[in-house]
PDB file of C-alpha atoms in Angstrom:
ATOM      1  CA  MET P  26      12.387  27.048 -51.254  1.00  0.00           C
ATOM      2  CA  GLU P  27      11.565  30.450 -54.097  1.00  0.00           C
ATOM      3  CA  THR P  28      12.373  34.003 -51.821  1.00  0.00           C
ATOM      4  CA  MET P  29      10.283  36.653 -52.481  1.00  0.00           C
ATOM      5  CA  SER P  30      12.299  38.236 -54.903  1.00  0.00           C
ATOM      6  CA  GLU P  31      12.940  35.111 -57.163  1.00  0.00           C
ATOM      7  CA  HIS P  32       9.469  35.267 -57.661  1.00  0.00           C
ATOM      8  CA  MET P  33       8.837  38.805 -58.323  1.00  0.00           C
ATOM      9  CA  ASN P  34      11.897  37.941 -60.952  1.00  0.00           C
ATOM     10  CA  GLU P  35      10.270  35.311 -62.770  1.00  0.00           C
ATOM     11  CA  GLN P  36       6.894  37.513 -62.230  1.00  0.00           C
ATOM     12  CA  ARG P  37       8.454  40.418 -64.590  1.00  0.00           C
ATOM     13  CA  ILE P  38      10.038  37.703 -67.392  1.00  0.00           C
ATOM     14  CA  ILE P  39       5.971  36.560 -67.217  1.00  0.00           C
ATOM     15  CA  MET P  40       5.209  39.867 -67.731  1.00  0.00           C
ATOM     16  CA  THR P  41       7.108  40.697 -70.346  1.00  0.00           C
ATOM     17  CA  THR P  42       7.034  37.787 -72.455  1.00  0.00           C
ATOM     18  CA  MET P  43       4.591  40.051 -74.933  1.00  0.00           C
ATOM     19  CA  ASP P  44       7.391  42.695 -75.413  1.00  0.00           C
ATOM     20  CA  MET P  45      10.450  39.862 -75.892  1.00  0.00           C
ATOM     21  CA  GLY P  46      12.265  40.324 -79.124  1.00  0.00           C
ATOM     22  CA  PRO P  47      13.806  37.022 -80.434  1.00  0.00           C
ATOM     23  CA  THR P  48      17.018  37.893 -78.825  1.00  0.00           C
ATOM     24  CA  SER P  49      15.653  38.280 -75.016  1.00  0.00           C
ATOM     25  CA  LEU P  50      13.258  35.118 -75.833  1.00  0.00           C
ATOM     26  CA  ALA P  51      16.489  33.061 -76.742  1.00  0.00           C
ATOM     27  CA  LYS P  52      18.330  34.149 -73.472  1.00  0.00           C
ATOM     28  CA  VAL P  53      14.998  33.178 -71.234  1.00  0.00           C
ATOM     29  CA  MET P  54      15.392  29.241 -73.591  1.00  0.00           C
ATOM     30  CA  LEU P  55      18.518  28.524 -72.680  1.00  0.00           C
ATOM     31  CA  ASP P  56      18.402  29.664 -69.215  1.00  0.00           C
ATOM     32  CA  TRP P  57      14.946  27.213 -69.069  1.00  0.00           C
ATOM     33  CA  GLU P  58      17.094  24.492 -70.847  1.00  0.00           C
ATOM     34  CA  GLU P  59      19.686  24.923 -67.829  1.00  0.00           C
ATOM     35  CA  ALA P  60      17.567  25.161 -65.195  1.00  0.00           C
ATOM     36  CA  TYR P  61      15.603  22.171 -66.429  1.00  0.00           C
ATOM     37  CA  ARG P  62      18.989  20.562 -66.860  1.00  0.00           C
ATOM     38  CA  ARG P  63      20.413  20.996 -63.437  1.00  0.00           C
ATOM     39  CA  GLU P  64      16.681  20.118 -62.215  1.00  0.00           C
ATOM     40  CA  GLN P  65      17.137  17.006 -63.842  1.00  0.00           C
ATOM     41  CA  CYS P  66      20.797  16.486 -61.847  1.00  0.00           C
ATOM     42  CA  LEU P  67      19.390  17.014 -58.902  1.00  0.00           C
ATOM     43  CA  ARG P  68      16.474  14.954 -58.961  1.00  0.00           C
ATOM     44  CA  ALA P  69      19.256  11.721 -60.336  1.00  0.00           C
ATOM     45  CA  VAL P  70      21.180  12.692 -56.906  1.00  0.00           C
ATOM     46  CA  ILE P  71      17.995  12.812 -54.838  1.00  0.00           C
ATOM     47  CA  GLU P  72      16.663   9.162 -56.092  1.00  0.00           C
ATOM     48  CA  LYS P  73      19.714   7.107 -55.815  1.00  0.00           C
ATOM     49  CA  SER P  74      20.547   8.465 -52.171  1.00  0.00           C
ATOM     50  CA  VAL P  75      16.715   7.925 -51.642  1.00  0.00           C
ATOM     51  CA  LEU P  76      16.985   4.004 -53.125  1.00  0.00           C
ATOM     52  CA  HIS P  77      19.820   3.683 -50.747  1.00  0.00           C
ATOM     53  CA  LEU P  78      18.621   4.534 -47.651  1.00  0.00           C
ATOM     54  CA  GLY P  79      15.558   2.813 -48.220  1.00  0.00           C
ATOM     55  CA  LYS P  80      12.922   5.543 -47.039  1.00  0.00           C
ATOM     56  CA  THR P  81      10.738   8.021 -48.029  1.00  0.00           C
ATOM     57  CA  GLN P  82      12.032  11.304 -47.532  1.00  0.00           C
ATOM     58  CA  ASN P  83      10.810  14.126 -46.684  1.00  0.00           C
ATOM     59  CA  VAL P  84      12.016  17.636 -46.685  1.00  0.00           C
ATOM     60  CA  GLY P  85      10.350  20.887 -46.798  1.00  0.00           C
ATOM     61  CA  ASN P  86       7.426  20.777 -50.012  1.00  0.00           C
ATOM     62  CA  VAL P  87       9.870  17.651 -51.573  1.00  0.00           C
ATOM     63  CA  ARG P  88       8.592  14.249 -51.017  1.00  0.00           C
ATOM     64  CA  ALA P  89      10.993  11.431 -52.848  1.00  0.00           C
ATOM     65  CA  SER P  90       8.985   8.471 -52.253  1.00  0.00           C
ATOM     66  CA  TYR P  91      10.682   4.715 -52.437  1.00  0.00           C
ATOM     67  CA  TYR P  92       9.225   2.239 -53.203  1.00  0.00           C
ATOM     68  CA  ARG P  93      10.434  -1.963 -52.504  1.00  0.00           C
ATOM     69  CA  GLY P  94      10.381  -3.430 -56.377  1.00  0.00           C
ATOM     70  CA  ARG P  95       7.360  -6.069 -57.002  1.00  0.00           C
ATOM     71  CA  LYS P  96       7.597  -9.468 -56.737  1.00  0.00           C
ATOM     72  CA  THR P  97       5.920 -11.717 -59.478  1.00  0.00           C
ATOM     73  CA  TYR P  98       5.528 -15.380 -59.321  1.00  0.00           C
ATOM     74  CA  ASP P  99       5.329 -17.999 -62.415  1.00  0.00           C
ATOM     75  CA  TYR P 100       2.926 -20.201 -60.862  1.00  0.00           C
ATOM     76  CA  GLU P 101       2.949 -21.778 -64.775  1.00  0.00           C
ATOM     77  CA  ARG P 102       6.676 -23.136 -64.350  1.00  0.00           C
ATOM     78  CA  VAL P 103       5.543 -25.341 -61.092  1.00  0.00           C
ATOM     79  CA  GLY P 104       2.180 -25.945 -62.125  1.00  0.00           C
ATOM     80  CA  LYS P 105       3.097 -27.429 -65.277  1.00  0.00           C
ATOM     81  CA  ASP P 106       4.545 -29.914 -62.836  1.00  0.00           C
ATOM     82  CA  ALA P 107       1.162 -30.868 -61.138  1.00  0.00           C
ATOM     83  CA  PRO P 108      -0.601 -34.120 -62.020  1.00  0.00           C
ATOM     84  CA  GLU P 109      -2.784 -33.245 -65.422  1.00  0.00           C
ATOM     85  CA  GLU P 110      -5.871 -34.173 -63.478  1.00  0.00           C
ATOM     86  CA  VAL P 111      -5.102 -31.169 -60.972  1.00  0.00           C
ATOM     87  CA  ILE P 112      -4.520 -29.337 -64.487  1.00  0.00           C
ATOM     88  CA  GLN P 113      -7.625 -30.202 -66.017  1.00  0.00           C
ATOM     89  CA  ARG P 114      -9.566 -29.077 -63.126  1.00  0.00           C
ATOM     90  CA  HIS P 115      -8.308 -25.752 -63.313  1.00  0.00           C
ATOM     91  CA  GLU P 116      -8.523 -25.284 -66.875  1.00  0.00           C
ATOM     92  CA  ILE P 117     -10.296 -23.012 -68.597  1.00  0.00           C
ATOM     93  CA  VAL P 118      -9.819 -21.424 -71.661  1.00  0.00           C
ATOM     94  CA  ARG P 119      -7.003 -20.471 -69.897  1.00  0.00           C
ATOM     95  CA  ILE P 120      -5.104 -21.965 -67.117  1.00  0.00           C
ATOM     96  CA  ASP P 121      -5.080 -20.727 -63.330  1.00  0.00           C
ATOM     97  CA  TRP P 122      -1.850 -21.852 -62.854  1.00  0.00           C
ATOM     98  CA  LYS P 123      -1.575 -20.213 -59.041  1.00  0.00           C
ATOM     99  CA  ALA P 124      -4.648 -22.288 -58.581  1.00  0.00           C
ATOM    100  CA  VAL P 125      -2.749 -25.987 -60.085  1.00  0.00           C
ATOM    101  CA  CYS P 126      -0.072 -25.070 -57.507  1.00  0.00           C
ATOM    102  CA  GLU P 127      -2.362 -24.638 -54.725  1.00  0.00           C
ATOM    103  CA  ASP P 128      -4.316 -27.043 -55.593  1.00  0.00           C
ATOM    104  CA  ALA P 129      -1.087 -29.387 -56.165  1.00  0.00           C
ATOM    105  CA  GLY P 130      -0.319 -28.336 -52.193  1.00  0.00           C
ATOM    106  CA  VAL P 131       3.007 -26.408 -54.082  1.00  0.00           C
ATOM    107  CA  SER P 132       4.483 -24.080 -51.295  1.00  0.00           C
ATOM    108  CA  ILE P 133       5.460 -20.853 -52.009  1.00  0.00           C
ATOM    109  CA  ASP P 134       8.571 -21.158 -51.477  1.00  0.00           C
ATOM    110  CA  GLU P 135       8.914 -23.431 -54.169  1.00  0.00           C
ATOM    111  CA  VAL P 136       7.561 -21.111 -56.705  1.00  0.00           C
ATOM    112  CA  PRO P 137       9.970 -19.043 -58.860  1.00  0.00           C
ATOM    113  CA  TYR P 138       9.202 -14.750 -58.978  1.00  0.00           C
ATOM    114  CA  SER P 139      10.990 -12.297 -61.052  1.00  0.00           C
ATOM    115  CA  GLN P 140      11.460  -9.153 -58.768  1.00  0.00           C
ATOM    116  CA  SER P 141      11.193  -5.560 -60.489  1.00  0.00           C
ATOM    117  CA  GLU P 142      13.586  -2.776 -59.402  1.00  0.00           C
ATOM    118  CA  PRO P 143      13.044  -0.806 -56.259  1.00  0.00           C
ATOM    119  CA  GLY P 144      12.106   3.175 -57.700  1.00  0.00           C
ATOM    120  CA  VAL P 145      11.876   6.415 -55.925  1.00  0.00           C
ATOM    121  CA  THR P 146       9.513   8.923 -57.443  1.00  0.00           C
ATOM    122  CA  VAL P 147      10.475  13.007 -56.450  1.00  0.00           C
ATOM    123  CA  LYS P 148       7.251  15.679 -56.275  1.00  0.00           C
ATOM    124  CA  LEU P 149       6.513  18.550 -54.563  1.00  0.00           C
ATOM    125  CA  VAL P 150       3.341  18.402 -51.931  1.00  0.00           C
TER     126      VAL P 150
END
């Protein structure tokens, strides 16, 4: 959380940018780079910690939202084993492999899937 004096310092920096020479501008740019790198480090620590906890965290005005990876079912891989007449009933311009599997009586547990990685987003709220 930003203190009043930090906010005032930022305001002074903003107000003096019109009068800034190359040396002062270079200093501000280097300060910004340092702050940006520090922020990226802190973000990485927060993301890794929240991934480990597996639960969204809220502290002050910061929210680190945890989200699970999504499953993507591969109906085509299993559906291709269905009888040809079942496949043809669902054939359009493309084959609806999910419908093929459902019609062929394939259980969801038999359908292979890929799992994306869980992730975290960090933002000020």
